[in-house]
CSV table of C-alpha atoms and ligand atoms in Angstrom, one decimal:
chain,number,residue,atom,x,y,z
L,760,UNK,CA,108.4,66.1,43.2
L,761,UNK,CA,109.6,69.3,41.1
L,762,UNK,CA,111.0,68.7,37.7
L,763,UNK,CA,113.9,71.0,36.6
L,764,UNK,CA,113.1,73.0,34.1
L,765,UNK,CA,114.3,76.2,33.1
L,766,UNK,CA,111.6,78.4,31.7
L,767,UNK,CA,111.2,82.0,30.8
L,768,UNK,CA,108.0,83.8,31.8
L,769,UNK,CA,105.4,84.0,28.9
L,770,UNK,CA,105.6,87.3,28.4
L,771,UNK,CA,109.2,87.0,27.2
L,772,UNK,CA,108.0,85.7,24.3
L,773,UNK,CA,104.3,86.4,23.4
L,774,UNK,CA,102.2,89.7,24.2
L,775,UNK,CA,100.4,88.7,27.5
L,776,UNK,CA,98.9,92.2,27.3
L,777,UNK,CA,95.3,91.0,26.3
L,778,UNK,CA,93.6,88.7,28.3
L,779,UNK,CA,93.1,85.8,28.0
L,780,UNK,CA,95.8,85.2,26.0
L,781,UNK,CA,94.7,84.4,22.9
L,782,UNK,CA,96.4,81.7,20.1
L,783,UNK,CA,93.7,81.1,17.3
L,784,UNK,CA,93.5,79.8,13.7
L,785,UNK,CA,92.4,77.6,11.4
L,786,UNK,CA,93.2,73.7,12.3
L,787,UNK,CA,94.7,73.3,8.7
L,788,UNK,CA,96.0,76.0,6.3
L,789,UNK,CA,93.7,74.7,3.2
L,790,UNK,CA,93.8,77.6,0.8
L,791,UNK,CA,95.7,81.0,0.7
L,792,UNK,CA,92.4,83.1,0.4
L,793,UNK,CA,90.9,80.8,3.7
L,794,UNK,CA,94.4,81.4,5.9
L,795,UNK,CA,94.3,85.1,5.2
L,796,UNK,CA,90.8,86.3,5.0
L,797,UNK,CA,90.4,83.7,8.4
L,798,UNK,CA,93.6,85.8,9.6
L,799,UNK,CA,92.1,89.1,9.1
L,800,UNK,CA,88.8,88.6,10.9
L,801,UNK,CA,90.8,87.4,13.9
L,802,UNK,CA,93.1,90.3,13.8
L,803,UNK,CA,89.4,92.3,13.6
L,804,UNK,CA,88.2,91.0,16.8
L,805,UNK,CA,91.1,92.6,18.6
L,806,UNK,CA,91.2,89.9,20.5
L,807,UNK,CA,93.7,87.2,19.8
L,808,UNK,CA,97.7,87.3,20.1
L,809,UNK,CA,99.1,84.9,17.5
L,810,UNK,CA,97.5,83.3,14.6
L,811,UNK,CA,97.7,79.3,14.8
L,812,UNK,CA,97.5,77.0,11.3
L,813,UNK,CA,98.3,73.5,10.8
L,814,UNK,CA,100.8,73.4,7.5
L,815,UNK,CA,101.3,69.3,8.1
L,816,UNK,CA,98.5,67.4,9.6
L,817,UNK,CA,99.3,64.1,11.8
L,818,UNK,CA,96.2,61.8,10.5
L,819,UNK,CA,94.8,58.6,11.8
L,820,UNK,CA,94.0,57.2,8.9
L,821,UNK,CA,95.7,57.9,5.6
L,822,UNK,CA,93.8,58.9,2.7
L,823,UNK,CA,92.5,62.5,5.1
L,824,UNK,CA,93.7,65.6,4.3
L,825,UNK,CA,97.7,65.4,5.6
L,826,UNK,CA,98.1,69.4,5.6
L,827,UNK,CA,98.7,72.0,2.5
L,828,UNK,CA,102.5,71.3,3.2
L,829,UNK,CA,105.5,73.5,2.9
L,830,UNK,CA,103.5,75.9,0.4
L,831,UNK,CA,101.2,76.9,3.5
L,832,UNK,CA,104.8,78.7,4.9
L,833,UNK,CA,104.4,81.7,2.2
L,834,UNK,CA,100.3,82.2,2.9
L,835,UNK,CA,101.4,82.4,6.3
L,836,UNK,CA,104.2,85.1,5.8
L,837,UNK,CA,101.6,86.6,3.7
L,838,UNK,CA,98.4,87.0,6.9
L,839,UNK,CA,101.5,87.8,9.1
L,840,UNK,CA,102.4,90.6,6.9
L,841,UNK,CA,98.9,92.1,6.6
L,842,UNK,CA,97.8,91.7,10.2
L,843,UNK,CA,101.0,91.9,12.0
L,844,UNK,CA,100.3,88.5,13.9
L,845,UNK,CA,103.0,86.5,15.3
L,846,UNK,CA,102.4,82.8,13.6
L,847,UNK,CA,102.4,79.4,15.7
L,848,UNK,CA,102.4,75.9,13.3
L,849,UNK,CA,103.1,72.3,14.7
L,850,UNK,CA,106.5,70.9,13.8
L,851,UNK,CA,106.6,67.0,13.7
L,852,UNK,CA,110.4,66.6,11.9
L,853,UNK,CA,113.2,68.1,12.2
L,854,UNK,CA,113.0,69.3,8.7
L,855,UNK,CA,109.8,70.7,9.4
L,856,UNK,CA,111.7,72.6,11.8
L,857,UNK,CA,114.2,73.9,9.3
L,858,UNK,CA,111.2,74.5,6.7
L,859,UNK,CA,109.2,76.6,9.8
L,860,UNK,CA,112.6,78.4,10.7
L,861,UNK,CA,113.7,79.6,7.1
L,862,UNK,CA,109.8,81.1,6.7
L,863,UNK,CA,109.9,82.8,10.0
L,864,UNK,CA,107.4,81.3,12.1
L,865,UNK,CA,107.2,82.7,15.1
L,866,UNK,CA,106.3,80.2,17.6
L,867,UNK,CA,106.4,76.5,16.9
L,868,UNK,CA,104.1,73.3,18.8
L,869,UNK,CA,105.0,69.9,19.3
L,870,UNK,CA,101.6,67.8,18.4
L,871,UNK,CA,99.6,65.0,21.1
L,872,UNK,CA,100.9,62.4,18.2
L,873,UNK,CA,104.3,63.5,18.3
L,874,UNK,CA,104.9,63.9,22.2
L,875,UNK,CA,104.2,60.0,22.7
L,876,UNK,CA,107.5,59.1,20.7
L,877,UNK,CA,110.5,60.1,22.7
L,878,UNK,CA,113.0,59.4,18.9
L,879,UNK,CA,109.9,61.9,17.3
L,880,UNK,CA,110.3,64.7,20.1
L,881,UNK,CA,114.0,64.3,20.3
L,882,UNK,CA,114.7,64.7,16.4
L,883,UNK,CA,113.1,68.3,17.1
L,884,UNK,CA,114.9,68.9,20.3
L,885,UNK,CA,118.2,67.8,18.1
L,886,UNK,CA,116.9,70.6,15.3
L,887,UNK,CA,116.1,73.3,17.7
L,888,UNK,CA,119.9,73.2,19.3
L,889,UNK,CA,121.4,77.1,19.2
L,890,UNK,CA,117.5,78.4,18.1
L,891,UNK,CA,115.7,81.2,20.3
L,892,UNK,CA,112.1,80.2,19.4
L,893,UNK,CA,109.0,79.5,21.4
L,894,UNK,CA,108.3,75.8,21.6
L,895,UNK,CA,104.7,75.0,23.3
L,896,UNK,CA,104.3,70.6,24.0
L,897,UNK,CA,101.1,69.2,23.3
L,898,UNK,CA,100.4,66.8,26.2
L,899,UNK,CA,100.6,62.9,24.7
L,900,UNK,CA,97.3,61.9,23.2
L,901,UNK,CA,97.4,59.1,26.3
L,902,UNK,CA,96.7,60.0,29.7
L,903,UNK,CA,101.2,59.8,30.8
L,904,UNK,CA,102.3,62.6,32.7
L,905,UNK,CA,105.8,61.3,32.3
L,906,UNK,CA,105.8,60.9,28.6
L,907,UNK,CA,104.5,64.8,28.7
L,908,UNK,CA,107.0,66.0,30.7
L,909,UNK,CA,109.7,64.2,29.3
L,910,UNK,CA,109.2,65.4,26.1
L,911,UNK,CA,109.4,68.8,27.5
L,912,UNK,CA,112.7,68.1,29.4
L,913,UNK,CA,114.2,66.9,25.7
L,914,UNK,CA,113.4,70.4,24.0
L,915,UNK,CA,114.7,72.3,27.5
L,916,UNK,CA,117.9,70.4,27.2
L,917,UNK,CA,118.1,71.3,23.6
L,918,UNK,CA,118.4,74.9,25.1
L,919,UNK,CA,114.9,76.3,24.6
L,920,UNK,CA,113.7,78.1,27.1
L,921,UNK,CA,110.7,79.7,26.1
L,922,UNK,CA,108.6,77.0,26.7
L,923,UNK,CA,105.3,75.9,27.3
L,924,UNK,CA,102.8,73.3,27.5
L,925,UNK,CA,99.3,73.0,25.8
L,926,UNK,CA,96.6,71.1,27.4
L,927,UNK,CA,94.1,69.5,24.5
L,928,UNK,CA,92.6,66.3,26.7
L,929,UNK,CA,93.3,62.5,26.7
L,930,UNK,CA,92.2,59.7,24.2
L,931,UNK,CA,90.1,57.4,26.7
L,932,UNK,CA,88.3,54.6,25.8
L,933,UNK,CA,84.9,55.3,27.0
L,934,UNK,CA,82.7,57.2,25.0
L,935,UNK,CA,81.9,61.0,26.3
L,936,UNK,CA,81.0,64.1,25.5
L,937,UNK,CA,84.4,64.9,24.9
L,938,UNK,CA,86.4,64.2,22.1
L,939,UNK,CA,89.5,63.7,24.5
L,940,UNK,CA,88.8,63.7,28.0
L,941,UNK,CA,90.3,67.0,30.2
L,942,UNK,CA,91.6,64.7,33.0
L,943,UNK,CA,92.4,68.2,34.2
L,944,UNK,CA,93.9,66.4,37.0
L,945,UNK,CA,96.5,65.4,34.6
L,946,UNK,CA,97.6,69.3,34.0
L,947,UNK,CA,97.2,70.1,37.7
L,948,UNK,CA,99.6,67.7,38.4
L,949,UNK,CA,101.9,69.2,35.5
L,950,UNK,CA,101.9,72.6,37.1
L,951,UNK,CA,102.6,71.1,40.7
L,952,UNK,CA,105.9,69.5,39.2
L,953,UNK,CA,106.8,72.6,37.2
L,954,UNK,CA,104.8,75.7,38.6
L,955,UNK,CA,106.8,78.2,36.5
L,956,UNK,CA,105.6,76.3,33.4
L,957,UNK,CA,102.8,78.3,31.3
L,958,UNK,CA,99.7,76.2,30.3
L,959,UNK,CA,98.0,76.9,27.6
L,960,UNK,CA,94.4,75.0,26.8
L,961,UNK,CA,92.9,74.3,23.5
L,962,UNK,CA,89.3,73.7,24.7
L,963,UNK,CA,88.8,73.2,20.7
L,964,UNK,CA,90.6,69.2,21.3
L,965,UNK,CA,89.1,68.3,24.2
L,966,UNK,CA,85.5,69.1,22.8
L,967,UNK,CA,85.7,68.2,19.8
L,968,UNK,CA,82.4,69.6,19.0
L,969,UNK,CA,82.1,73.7,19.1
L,970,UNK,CA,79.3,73.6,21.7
L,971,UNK,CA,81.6,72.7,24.8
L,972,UNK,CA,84.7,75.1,23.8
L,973,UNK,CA,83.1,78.1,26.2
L,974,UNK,CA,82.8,75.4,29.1
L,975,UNK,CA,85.9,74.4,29.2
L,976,UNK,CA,87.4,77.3,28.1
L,977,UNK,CA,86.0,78.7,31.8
L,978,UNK,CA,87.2,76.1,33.4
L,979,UNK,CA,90.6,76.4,32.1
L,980,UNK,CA,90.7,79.9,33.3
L,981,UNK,CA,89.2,79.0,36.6
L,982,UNK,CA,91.7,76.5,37.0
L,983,UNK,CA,94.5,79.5,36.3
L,984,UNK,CA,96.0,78.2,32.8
L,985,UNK,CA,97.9,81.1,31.3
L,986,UNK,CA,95.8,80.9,27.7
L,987,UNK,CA,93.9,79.6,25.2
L,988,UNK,CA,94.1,77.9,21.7
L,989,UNK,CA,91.3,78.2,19.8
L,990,UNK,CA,90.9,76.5,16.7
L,991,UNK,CA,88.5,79.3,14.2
L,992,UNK,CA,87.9,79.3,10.4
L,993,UNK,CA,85.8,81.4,8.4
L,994,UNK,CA,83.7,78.7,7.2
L,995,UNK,CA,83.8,76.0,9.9
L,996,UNK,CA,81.2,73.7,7.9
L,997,UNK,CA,83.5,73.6,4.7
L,998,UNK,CA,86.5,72.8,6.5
L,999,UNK,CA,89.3,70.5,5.6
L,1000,UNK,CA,89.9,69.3,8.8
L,1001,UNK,CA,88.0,69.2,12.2
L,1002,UNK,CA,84.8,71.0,10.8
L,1003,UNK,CA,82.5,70.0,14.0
L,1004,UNK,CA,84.5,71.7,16.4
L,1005,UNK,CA,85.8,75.3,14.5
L,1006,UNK,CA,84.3,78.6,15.4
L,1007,UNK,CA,84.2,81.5,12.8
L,1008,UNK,CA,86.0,84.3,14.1
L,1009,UNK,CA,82.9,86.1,15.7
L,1010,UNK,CA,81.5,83.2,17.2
L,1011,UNK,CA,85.2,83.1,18.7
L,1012,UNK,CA,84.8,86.7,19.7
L,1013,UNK,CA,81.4,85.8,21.6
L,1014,UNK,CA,83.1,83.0,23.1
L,1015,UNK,CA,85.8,85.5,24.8
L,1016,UNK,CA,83.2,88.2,25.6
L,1017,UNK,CA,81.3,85.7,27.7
L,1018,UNK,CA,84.5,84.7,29.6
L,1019,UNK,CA,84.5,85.5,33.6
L,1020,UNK,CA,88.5,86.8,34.4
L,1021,UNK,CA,89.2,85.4,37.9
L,1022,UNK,CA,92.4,86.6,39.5
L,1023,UNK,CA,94.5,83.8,41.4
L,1024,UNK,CA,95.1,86.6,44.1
L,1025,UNK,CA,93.6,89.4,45.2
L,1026,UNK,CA,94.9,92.8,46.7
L,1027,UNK,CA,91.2,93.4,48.7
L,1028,UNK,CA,93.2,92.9,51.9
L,1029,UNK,CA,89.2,92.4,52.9
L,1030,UNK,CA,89.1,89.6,50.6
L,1031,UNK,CA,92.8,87.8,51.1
L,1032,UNK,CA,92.3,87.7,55.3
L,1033,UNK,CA,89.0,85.8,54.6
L,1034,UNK,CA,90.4,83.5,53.0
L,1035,UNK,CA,93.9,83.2,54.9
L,1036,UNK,CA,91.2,82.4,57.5
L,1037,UNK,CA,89.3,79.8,55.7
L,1038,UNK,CA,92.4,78.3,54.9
L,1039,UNK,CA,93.5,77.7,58.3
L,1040,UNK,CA,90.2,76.3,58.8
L,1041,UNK,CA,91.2,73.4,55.8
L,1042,UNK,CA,94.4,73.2,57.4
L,1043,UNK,CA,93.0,72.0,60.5
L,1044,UNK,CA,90.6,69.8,59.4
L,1045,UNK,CA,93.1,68.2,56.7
L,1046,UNK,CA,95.4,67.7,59.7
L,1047,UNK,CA,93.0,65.8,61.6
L,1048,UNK,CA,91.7,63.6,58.7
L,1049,UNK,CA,95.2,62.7,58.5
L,1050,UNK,CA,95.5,61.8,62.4
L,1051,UNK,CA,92.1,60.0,61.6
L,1052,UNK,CA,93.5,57.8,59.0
L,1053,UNK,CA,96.8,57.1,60.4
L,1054,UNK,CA,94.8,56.0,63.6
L,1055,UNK,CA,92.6,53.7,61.6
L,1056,UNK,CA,95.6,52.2,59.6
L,1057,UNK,CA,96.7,51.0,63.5
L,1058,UNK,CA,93.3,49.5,64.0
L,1059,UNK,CA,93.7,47.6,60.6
L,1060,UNK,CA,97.1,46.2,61.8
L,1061,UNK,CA,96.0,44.7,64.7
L,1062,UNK,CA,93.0,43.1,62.7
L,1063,UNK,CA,95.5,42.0,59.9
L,1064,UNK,CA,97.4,40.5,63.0
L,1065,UNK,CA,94.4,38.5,64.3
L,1066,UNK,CA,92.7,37.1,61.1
L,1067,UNK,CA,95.9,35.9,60.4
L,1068,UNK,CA,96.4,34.3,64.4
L,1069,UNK,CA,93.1,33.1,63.5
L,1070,UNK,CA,93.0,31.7,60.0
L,1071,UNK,CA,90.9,34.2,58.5
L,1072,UNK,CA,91.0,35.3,55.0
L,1073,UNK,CA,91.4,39.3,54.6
L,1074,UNK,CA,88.9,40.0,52.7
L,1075,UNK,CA,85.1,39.2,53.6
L,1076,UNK,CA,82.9,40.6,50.5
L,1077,UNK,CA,80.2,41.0,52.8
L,1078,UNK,CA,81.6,43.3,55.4
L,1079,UNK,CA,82.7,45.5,52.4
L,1080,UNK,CA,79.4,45.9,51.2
L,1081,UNK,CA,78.2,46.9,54.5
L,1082,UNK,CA,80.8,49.2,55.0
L,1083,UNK,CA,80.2,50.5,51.3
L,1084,UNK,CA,76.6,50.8,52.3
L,1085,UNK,CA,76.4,52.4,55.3
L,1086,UNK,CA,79.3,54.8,54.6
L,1087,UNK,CA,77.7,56.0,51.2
L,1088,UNK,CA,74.5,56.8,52.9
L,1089,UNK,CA,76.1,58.6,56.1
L,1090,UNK,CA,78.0,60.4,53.3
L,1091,UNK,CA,74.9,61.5,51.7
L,1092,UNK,CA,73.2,62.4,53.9
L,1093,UNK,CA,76.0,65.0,54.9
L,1094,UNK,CA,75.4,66.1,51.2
L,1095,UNK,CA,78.6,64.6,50.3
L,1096,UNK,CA,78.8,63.4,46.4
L,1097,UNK,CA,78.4,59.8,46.3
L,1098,UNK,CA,80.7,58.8,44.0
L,1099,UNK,CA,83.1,60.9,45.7
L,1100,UNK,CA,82.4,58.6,48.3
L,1101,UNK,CA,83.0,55.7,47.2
L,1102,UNK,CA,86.3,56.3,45.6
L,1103,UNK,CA,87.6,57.7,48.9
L,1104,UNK,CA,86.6,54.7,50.6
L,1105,UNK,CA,87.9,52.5,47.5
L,1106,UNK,CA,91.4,54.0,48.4
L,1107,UNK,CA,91.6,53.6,51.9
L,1108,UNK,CA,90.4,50.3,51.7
L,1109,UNK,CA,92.7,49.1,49.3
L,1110,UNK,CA,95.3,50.8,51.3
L,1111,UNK,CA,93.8,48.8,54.3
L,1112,UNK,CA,93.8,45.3,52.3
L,1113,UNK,CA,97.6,46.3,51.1
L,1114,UNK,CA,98.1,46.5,55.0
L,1115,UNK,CA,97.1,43.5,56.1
L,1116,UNK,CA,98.5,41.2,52.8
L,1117,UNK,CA,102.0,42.8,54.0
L,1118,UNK,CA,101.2,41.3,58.0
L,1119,UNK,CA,100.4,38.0,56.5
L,1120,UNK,CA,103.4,37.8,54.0
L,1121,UNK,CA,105.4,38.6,56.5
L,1122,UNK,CA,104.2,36.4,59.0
L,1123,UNK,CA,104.3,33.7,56.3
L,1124,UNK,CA,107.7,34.2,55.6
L,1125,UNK,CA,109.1,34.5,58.8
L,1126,UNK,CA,107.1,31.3,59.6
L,1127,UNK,CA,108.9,29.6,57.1
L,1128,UNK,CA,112.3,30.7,57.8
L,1129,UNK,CA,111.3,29.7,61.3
L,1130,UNK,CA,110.6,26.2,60.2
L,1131,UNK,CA,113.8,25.7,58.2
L,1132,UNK,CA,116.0,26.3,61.1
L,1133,UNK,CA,114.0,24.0,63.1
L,1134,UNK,CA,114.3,21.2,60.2
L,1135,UNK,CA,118.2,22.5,59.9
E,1805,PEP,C1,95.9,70.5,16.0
E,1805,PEP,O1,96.3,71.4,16.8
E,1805,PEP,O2,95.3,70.8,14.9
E,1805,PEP,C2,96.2,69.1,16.3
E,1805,PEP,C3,96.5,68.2,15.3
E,1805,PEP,O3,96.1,68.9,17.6
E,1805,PEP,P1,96.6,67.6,18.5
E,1805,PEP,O4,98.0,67.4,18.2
E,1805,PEP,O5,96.2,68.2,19.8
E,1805,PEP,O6,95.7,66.5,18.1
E,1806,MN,MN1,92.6,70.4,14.7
């Protein structure tokens, strides 16, 4: 399914000159000598596009550090001034949009908090009517596609077009190593509904912890997001907010440096008839599984049909197991991943037992019906 959205390409609205593009800042403004000297280191590395600071802070608990406030607007005039960076802060209000328009903020974000509350994203849709200004949507701090890309249907319809979404991971209940899980199946399936929609990650969310921001950083890229957010400060251990998972600005710069740029085409014709043939190869063997599985839905019809003839329950643990068992091994033994496995086989026998509860239902009910006309 494709989601109608009408979106400008990213270069409309932000230099896409360097790459990869490049948003980084601190997580909070905290004082005007941090936002500005942090600023000017950035601008040093030559390597980011827009400067990023958190003027109000969503917290979890109350008590923490809820931003500098509407003071932080002026500091960031100020290290846009001296360093000529276009500045991106998260809006969570509508008069935090007003406040953020009057000071000339260049680019504006929707946070994880604020994309879960349709009333939240929809008073800054209704502020953002008749502006021109970049609007990038945090995806919902739970794993909803719909939530995400509803709340980026509400600021289209409000008439923004430049538009994007930011990927920064999923609360989950178990325990990783990630402060919020990528799910990067999640954004994948974002791009398939809206493929002119530019992603950007912030690897600095999902980690949580500065170690893992050039692994998923990579993997971003590999996975052809259009840009980074990276959350830097010049003094990550005395930071306000999010200490464990800032980078100072040269740290940041290593980080970049150590980046590997894959294209998502090439124009080695070499290289692209390789793969066209490779392709053709998947094509043909994802065709076939497809036959495969369609044939072995038949097979589980006409054994729906004859446990049910019979009086047999659908499910028998143990021929699960076994087929658990023996399929796992084969699959290993082909060097398949094993729990790779298991959740294919998961599916299609769920989809199997699915099958055969519809036979029985339906037998049951037209056994009934049966019996009442009889009894009629
Ligand atoms: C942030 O960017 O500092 C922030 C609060 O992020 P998120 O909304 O992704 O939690
Ligand atoms: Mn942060």
């Amino acid at each position: 399914m494709k989601i109608d959205l009408n979106v400008q390409p990213l270069s409309s609205w932000i230099n896409t000159g360097k790459q990869p593009l490049l948003i980084a800042g601190p997580c909070s403004a905290e004082t005007e000598d941090q936002l500005v000297a942090t600023a000017h280191l950035l601008a040093k590395t030559g390597k980011v596009t827009a400067l990023r600071a958190g003027i109000w802070k969503p917290r979890t608990r109350p008590g923490e550090f809820e931003g500098i406030g509407s003071i932080g607007l002026k500091w960031l005039q100020r290290a846009k001034e001296e360093t000529g960076l276009p500045v991106a802060i998260e809006v969570a209000t509508g008069k935090h949009v007003e406040e953020a328009l009057a000071a000339g903020v260049d680019i504006l974000w929707v946070g994880a908090r604020s994309t879960v509350n349709p009333f939240t994203v929809q008073e800054i849709a209704d502020a953002l009517k008749g502006v021109d200004i970049p609007v990038m949507v945090k995806n919902p701090v739970n794993p909803d596609l719909s939530l995400w890309i509803g709340a980026l249907e509400r600021i289209n319809n409000a008439g923004i077009t430049k538009l994007a979404a930011i990927h920064r991971g999923f609360s989950s209940y178990e325990k990783s190593a990630f402060r919020n899980e990528p799910m990067w199946d999640m954004a994948i399936n974002l791009k398939t509904h809206a493929p002119h929609l530019p992603i950007i990650n912030d690897p600095s969310h999902i980690s949580g912890n500065r170690d893992l921001i050039q692994y998923v950083a990579q993997k971003a890229l590999d996975l052809d997001m259009q840009g980074l957010m990276i959350e830097s400060h010049i003094d990550p251990s005395v930071a306000w907010t999010d200490a464990k998972q800032q980078v100072t600005p040269s740290h940041l710069a290593d980080i970049i440096d150590a980046l590997t740029l894959r294209k998502p085409e090439t124009a080695n014709t070499e290289v692209s008839s390789k793969l066209d043939e490779l392709r053709k190869q998947i094509d043909k063997i994802d065709d076939l599984l497809i036959q495969k599985l369609a044939e072995r839905m038949q097979i589980v019809e006409k054994i729906g049909q004859y446990k049910k003839d019979n009086g047999i329950t659908i499910l028998q643990v143990g021929r699960w197991d076994e087929i658990l068992q023996k399929r796992t091994g084969y699959a290993k033994a082909l060097k398949l991943n094993p729990e790779f496995t298991e959740k294919m086989l998961e599916m299609i026998h769920s989809e199997s037992i699915r099958k055969q509860t519809e036979i029985m239902s339906k037998e049951q009910a037209e056994g009934q019906a049966q019996e009442k006309m009889t009894h009629a």
